[in-house]
PDB file of C-alpha atoms and ligand atoms in Angstrom:
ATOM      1  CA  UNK A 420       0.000   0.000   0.000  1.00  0.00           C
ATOM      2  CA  UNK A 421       1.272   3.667  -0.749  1.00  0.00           C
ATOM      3  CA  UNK A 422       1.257   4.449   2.937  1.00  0.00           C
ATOM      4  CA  UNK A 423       0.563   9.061   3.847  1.00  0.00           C
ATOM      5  CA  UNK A 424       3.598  10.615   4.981  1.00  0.00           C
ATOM      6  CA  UNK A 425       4.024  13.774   6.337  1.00  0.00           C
ATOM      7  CA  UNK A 426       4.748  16.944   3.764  1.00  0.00           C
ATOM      8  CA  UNK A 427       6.395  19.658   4.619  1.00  0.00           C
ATOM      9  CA  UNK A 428       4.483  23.101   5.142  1.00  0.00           C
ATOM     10  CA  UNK A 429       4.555  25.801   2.384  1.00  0.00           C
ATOM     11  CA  UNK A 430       6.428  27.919   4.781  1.00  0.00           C
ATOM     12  CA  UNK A 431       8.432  28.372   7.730  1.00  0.00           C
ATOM     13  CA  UNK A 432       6.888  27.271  11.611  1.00  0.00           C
ATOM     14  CA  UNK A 433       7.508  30.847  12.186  1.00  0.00           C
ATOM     15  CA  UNK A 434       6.050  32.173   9.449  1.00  0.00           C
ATOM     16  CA  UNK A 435       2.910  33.371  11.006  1.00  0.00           C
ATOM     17  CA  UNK A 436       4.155  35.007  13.983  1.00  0.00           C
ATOM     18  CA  UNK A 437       2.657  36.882  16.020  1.00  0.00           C
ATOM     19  CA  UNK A 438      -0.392  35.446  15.511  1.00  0.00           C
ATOM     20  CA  UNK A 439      -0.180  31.724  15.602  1.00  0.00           C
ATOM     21  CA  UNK A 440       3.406  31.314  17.336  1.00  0.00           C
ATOM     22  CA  UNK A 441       6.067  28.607  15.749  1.00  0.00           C
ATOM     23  CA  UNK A 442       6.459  26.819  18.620  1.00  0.00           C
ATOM     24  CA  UNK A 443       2.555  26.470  18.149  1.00  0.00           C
ATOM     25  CA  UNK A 444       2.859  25.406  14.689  1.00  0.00           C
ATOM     26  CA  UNK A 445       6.007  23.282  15.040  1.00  0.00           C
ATOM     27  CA  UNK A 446       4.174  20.779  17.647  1.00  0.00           C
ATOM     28  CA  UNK A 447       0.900  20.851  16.328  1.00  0.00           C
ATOM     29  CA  UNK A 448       2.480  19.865  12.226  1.00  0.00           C
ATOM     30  CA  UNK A 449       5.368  17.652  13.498  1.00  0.00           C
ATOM     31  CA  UNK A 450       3.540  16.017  16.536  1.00  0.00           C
ATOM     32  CA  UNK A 451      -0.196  16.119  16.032  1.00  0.00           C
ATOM     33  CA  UNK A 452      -0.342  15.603  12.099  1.00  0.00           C
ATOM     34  CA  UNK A 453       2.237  13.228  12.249  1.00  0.00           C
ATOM     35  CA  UNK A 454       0.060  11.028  14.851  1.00  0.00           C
ATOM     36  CA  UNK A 455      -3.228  11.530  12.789  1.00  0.00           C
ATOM     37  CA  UNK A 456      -0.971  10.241   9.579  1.00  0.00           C
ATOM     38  CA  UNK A 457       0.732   6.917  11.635  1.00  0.00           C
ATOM     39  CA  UNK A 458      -2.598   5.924  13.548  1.00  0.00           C
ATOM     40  CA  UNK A 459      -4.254   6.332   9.660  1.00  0.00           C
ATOM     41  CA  UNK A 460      -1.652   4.026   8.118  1.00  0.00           C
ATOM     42  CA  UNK A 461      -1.857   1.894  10.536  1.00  0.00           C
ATOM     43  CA  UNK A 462      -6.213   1.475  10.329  1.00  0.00           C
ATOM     44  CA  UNK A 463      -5.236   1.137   6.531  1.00  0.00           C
ATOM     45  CA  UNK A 464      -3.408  -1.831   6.825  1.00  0.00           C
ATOM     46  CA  UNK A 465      -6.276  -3.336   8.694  1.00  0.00           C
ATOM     47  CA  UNK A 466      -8.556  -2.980   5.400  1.00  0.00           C
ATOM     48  CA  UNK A 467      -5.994  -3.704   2.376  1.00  0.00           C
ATOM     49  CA  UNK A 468      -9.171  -3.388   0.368  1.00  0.00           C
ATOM     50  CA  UNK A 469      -9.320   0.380   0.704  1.00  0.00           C
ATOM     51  CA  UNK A 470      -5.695   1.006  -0.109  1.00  0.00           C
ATOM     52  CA  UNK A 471      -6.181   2.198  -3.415  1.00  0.00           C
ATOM     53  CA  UNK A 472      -9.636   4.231  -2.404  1.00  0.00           C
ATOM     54  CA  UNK A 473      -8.788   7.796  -2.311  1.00  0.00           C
ATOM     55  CA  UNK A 474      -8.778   9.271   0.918  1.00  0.00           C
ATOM     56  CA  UNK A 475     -12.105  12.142  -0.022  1.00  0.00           C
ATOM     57  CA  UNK A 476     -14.201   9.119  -1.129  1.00  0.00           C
ATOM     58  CA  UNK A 477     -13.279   6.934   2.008  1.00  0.00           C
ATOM     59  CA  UNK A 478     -14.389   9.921   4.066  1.00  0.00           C
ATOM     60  CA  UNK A 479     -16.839  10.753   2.057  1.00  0.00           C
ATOM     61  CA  UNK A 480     -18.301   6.909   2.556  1.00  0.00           C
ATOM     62  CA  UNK A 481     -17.401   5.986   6.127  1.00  0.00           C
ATOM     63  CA  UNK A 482     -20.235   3.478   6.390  1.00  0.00           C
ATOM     64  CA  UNK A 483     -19.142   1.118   3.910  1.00  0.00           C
ATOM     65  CA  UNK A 484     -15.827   1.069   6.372  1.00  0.00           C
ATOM     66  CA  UNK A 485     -15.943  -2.042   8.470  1.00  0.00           C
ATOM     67  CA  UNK A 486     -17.394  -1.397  11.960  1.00  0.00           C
ATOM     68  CA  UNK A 487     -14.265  -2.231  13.546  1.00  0.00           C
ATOM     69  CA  UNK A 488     -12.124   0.010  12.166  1.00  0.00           C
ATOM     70  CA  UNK A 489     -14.433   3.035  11.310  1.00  0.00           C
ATOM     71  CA  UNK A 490     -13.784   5.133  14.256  1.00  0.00           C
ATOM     72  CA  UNK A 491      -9.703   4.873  13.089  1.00  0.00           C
ATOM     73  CA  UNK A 492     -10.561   5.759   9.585  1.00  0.00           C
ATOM     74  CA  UNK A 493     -13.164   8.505  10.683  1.00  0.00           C
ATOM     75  CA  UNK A 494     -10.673  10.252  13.177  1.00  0.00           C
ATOM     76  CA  UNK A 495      -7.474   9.547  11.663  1.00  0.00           C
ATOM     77  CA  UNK A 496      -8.150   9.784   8.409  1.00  0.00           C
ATOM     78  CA  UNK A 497     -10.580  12.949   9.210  1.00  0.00           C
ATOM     79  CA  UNK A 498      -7.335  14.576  10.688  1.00  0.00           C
ATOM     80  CA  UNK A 499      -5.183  13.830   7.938  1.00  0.00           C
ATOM     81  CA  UNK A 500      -7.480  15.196   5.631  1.00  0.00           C
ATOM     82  CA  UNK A 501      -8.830  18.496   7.884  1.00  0.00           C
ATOM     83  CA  UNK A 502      -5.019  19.357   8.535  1.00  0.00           C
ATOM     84  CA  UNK A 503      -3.731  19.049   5.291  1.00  0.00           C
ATOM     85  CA  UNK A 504      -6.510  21.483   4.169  1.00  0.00           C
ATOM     86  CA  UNK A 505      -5.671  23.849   7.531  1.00  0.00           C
ATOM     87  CA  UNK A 506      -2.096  24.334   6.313  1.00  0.00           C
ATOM     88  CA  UNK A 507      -2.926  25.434   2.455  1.00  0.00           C
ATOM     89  CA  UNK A 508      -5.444  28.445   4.094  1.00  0.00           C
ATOM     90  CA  UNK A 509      -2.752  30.131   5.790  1.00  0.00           C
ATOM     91  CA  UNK A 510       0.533  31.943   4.677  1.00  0.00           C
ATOM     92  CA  UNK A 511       3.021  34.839   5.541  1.00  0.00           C
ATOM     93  CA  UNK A 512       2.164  38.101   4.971  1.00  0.00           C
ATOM     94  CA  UNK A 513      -1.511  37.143   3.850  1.00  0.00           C
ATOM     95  CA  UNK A 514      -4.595  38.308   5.479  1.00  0.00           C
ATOM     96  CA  UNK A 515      -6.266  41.265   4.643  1.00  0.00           C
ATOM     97  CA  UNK A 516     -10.040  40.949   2.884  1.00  0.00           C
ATOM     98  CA  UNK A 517     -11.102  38.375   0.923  1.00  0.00           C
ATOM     99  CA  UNK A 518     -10.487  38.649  -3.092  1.00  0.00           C
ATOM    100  CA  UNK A 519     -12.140  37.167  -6.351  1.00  0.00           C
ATOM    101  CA  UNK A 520     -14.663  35.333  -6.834  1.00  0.00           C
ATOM    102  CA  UNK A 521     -14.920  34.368  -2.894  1.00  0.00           C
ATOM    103  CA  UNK A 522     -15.415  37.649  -2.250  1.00  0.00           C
ATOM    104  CA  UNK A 523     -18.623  38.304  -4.515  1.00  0.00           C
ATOM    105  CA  UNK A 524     -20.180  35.252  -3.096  1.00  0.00           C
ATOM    106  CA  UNK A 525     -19.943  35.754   0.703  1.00  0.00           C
ATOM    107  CA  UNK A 526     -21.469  39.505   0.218  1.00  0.00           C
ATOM    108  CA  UNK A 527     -24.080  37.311  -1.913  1.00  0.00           C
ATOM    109  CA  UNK A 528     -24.791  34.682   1.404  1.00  0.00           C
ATOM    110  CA  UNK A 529     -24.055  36.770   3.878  1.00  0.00           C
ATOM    111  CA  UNK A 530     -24.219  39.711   3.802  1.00  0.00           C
ATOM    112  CA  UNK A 531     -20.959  41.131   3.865  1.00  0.00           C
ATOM    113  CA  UNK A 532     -17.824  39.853   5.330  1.00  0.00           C
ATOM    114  CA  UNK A 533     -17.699  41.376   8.685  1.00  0.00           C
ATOM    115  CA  UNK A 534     -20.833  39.341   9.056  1.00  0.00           C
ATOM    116  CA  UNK A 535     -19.224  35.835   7.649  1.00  0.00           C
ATOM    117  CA  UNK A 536     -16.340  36.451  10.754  1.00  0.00           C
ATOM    118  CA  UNK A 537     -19.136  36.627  13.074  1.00  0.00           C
ATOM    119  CA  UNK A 538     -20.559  33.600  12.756  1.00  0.00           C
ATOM    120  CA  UNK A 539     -17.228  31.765  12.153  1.00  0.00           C
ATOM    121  CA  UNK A 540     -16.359  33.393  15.188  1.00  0.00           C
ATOM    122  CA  UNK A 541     -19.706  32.044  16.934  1.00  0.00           C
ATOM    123  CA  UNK A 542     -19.699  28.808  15.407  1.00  0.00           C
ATOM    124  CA  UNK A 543     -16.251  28.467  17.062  1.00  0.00           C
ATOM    125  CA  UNK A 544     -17.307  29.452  20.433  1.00  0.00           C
ATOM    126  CA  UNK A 545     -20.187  27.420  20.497  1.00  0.00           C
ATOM    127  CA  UNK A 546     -17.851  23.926  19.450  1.00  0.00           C
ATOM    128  CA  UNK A 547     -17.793  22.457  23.150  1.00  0.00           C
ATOM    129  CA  UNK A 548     -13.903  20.688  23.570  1.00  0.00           C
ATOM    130  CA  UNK A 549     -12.579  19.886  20.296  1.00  0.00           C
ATOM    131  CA  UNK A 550     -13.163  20.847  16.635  1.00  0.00           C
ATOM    132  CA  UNK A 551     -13.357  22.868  14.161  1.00  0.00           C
ATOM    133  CA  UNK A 552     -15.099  25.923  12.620  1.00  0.00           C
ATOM    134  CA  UNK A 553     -15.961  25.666   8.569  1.00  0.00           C
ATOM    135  CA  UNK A 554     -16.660  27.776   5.832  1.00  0.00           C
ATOM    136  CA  UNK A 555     -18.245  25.129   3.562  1.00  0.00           C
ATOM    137  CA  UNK A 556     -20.022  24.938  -0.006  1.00  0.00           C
ATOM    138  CA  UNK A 557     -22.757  23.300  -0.158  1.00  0.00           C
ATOM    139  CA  UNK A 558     -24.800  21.390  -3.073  1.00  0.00           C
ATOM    140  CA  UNK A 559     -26.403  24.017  -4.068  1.00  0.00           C
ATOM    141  CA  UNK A 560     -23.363  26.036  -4.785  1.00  0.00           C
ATOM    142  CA  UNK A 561     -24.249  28.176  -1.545  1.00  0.00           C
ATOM    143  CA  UNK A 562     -21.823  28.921   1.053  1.00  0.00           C
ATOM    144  CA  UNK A 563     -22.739  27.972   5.005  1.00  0.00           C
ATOM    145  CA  UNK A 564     -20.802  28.293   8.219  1.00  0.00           C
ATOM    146  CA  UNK A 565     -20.775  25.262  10.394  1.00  0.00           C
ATOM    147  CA  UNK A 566     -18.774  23.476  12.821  1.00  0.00           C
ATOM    148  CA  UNK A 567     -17.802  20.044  13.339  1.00  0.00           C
ATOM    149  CA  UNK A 568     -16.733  17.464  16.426  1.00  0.00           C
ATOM    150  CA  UNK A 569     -13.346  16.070  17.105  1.00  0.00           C
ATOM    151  CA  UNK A 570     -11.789  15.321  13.284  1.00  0.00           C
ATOM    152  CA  UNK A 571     -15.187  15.191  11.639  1.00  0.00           C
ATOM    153  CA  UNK A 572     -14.256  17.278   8.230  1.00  0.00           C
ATOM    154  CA  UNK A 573     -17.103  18.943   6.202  1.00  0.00           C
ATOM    155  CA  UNK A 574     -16.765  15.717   3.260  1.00  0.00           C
ATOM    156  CA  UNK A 575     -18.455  13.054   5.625  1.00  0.00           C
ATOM    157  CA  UNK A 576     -21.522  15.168   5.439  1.00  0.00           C
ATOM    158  CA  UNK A 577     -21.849  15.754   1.555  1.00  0.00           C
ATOM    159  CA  UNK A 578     -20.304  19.776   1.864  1.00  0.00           C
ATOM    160  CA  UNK A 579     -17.125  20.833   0.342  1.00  0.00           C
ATOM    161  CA  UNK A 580     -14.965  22.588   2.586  1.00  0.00           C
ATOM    162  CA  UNK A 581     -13.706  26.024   1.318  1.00  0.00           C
ATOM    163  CA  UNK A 582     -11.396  26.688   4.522  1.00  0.00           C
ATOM    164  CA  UNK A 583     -11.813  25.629   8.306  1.00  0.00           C
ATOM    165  CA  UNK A 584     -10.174  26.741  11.535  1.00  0.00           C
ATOM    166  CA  UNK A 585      -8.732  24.141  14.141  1.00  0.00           C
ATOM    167  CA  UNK A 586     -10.032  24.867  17.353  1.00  0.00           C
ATOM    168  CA  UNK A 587      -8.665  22.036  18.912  1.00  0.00           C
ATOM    169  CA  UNK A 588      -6.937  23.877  22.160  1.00  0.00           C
ATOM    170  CA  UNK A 589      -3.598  22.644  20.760  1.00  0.00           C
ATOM    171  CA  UNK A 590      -3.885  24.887  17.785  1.00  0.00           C
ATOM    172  CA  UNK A 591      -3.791  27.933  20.006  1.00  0.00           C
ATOM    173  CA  UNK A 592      -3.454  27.139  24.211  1.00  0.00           C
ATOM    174  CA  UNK A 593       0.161  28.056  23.444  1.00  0.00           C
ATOM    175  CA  UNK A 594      -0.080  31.333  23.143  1.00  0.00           C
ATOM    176  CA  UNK A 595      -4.116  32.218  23.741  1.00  0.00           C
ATOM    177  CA  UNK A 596      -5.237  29.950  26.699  1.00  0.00           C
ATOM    178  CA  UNK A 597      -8.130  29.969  27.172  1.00  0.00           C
ATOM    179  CA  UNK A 598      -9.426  32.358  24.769  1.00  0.00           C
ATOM    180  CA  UNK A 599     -10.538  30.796  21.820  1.00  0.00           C
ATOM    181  CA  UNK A 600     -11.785  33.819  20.551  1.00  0.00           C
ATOM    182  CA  UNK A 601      -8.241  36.227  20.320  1.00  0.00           C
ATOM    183  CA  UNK A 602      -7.147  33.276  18.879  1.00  0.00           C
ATOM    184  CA  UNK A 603     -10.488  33.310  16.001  1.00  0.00           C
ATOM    185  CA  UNK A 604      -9.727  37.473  15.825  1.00  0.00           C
ATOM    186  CA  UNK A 605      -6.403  36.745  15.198  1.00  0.00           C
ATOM    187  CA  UNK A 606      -6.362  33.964  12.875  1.00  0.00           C
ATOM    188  CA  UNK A 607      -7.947  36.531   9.714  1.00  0.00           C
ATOM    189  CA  UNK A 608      -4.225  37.493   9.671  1.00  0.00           C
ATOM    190  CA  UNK A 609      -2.594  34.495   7.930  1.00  0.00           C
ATOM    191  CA  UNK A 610      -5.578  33.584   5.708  1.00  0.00           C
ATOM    192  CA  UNK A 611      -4.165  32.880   2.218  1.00  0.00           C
ATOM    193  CA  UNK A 612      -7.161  34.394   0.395  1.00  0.00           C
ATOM    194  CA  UNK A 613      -6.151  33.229  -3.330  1.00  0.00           C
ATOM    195  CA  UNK A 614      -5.366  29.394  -1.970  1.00  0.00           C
ATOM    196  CA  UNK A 615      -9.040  29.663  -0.435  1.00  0.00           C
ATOM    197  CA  UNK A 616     -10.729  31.381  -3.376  1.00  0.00           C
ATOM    198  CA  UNK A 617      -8.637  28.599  -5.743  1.00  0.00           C
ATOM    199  CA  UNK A 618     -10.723  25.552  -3.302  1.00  0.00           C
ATOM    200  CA  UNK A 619     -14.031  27.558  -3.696  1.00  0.00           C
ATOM    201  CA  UNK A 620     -13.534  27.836  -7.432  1.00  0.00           C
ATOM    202  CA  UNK A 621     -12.564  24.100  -7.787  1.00  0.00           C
ATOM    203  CA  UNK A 622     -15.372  23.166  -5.244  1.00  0.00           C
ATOM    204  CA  UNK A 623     -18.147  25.018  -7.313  1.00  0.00           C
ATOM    205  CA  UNK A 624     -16.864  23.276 -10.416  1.00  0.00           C
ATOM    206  CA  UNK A 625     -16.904  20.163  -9.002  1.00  0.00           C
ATOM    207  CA  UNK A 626     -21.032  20.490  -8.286  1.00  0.00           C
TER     208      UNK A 626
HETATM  209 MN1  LIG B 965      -5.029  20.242  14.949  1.00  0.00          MN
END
């Protein structure tokens, strides 16, 4: 089997300083991805007949994973998956407001984009322990803010992320604590807008 390995980020661990700290990133990419990634291979092996499934459709199709092994594939795999995507929305020197064709359709379902951070913001709060906060396509080509448990990823429920925010306390204790929601204000800083409006464009042609 071609077993997941571990890539290397698109930028330095201290590339997003101040506001998610290297230290932060260094743990939470070499330690916490790299567990999600060993604990997947490792479920994998138990079901050679999925080797060759890609890893969306597997997700996408947990319950023809067998019983056994479905919580592995589901958190493991959902990790995998969730982080991989977490790394590609962020970058150095990025931030600022969202551009192309992202941009025209959050004023369209929601309003405007002050209004899209609150209720990314709230939908983060409101995740009790760990998670994650989503902006998400849905079929209908319309954009929705949701959150989901533990590794849960957007795919397992038919929606196609566009960019979601760890709120596991490990992607922020660090440096915020307790408070989740610095961490939220703070995270609109290293948002790679044109890697985010590149997945809603492929998302919305995928439909
Ligand atoms: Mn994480």
């Amino acid at each position: 089997m071609t077993k997941f390995q571990l890539v290397d980020l698109p930028y330095a661990y201290d590339a997003l300083e101040p506001h998610v700290d290297a230290k932060t990133m260094e743990v939470h990419h070499m330690k916490h991805h790299q567990t999600y990634i060993s604990n997947f291979n490792s479920a994998l092996e138990k079901v050679p007949q999925f080797n060759d499934v890609p890893i969306e459709l597997l997700l996408m199709d947990l319950a023809s994973v067998p019983e056994n092994i479905r919580d592995a594939i589901r958190n493991n795999g959902g990790g995998h998956f969730n982080h991989t995507l977490f790394w590609n929305s962020m970058g150095k020197n990025r931030g600022g407001k969202p551009l192309g064709n992202i941009a025209i359709a959050i004023t369209k379902d929601f309003g405007s984009w002050d209004e899209l951070k609150e209720k990314i913001k709230s939908a983060a709060s409101a995740r009790f322990g760990s998670g994650w906060a989503w902006l998400s396509l849905n079929k209908n080509g319309k954009l929705l803010v949701h959150s989901t448990p533990n590794q849960d990823s957007p795919i397992m429920q038919g929606l196609k992320p566009v960019f979601g925010i760890d709120v596991w306390e490990h992607a922020y204790y660090l440096k915020y604590q307790n408070r989740r929601g610095d961490y939220i204000d703070a995270w609109w800083n290293v948002i790679d807008w044109e890697s985010v409006n590149a997945r809603y464009m492929m998302a919305l042609g995928s439909l």
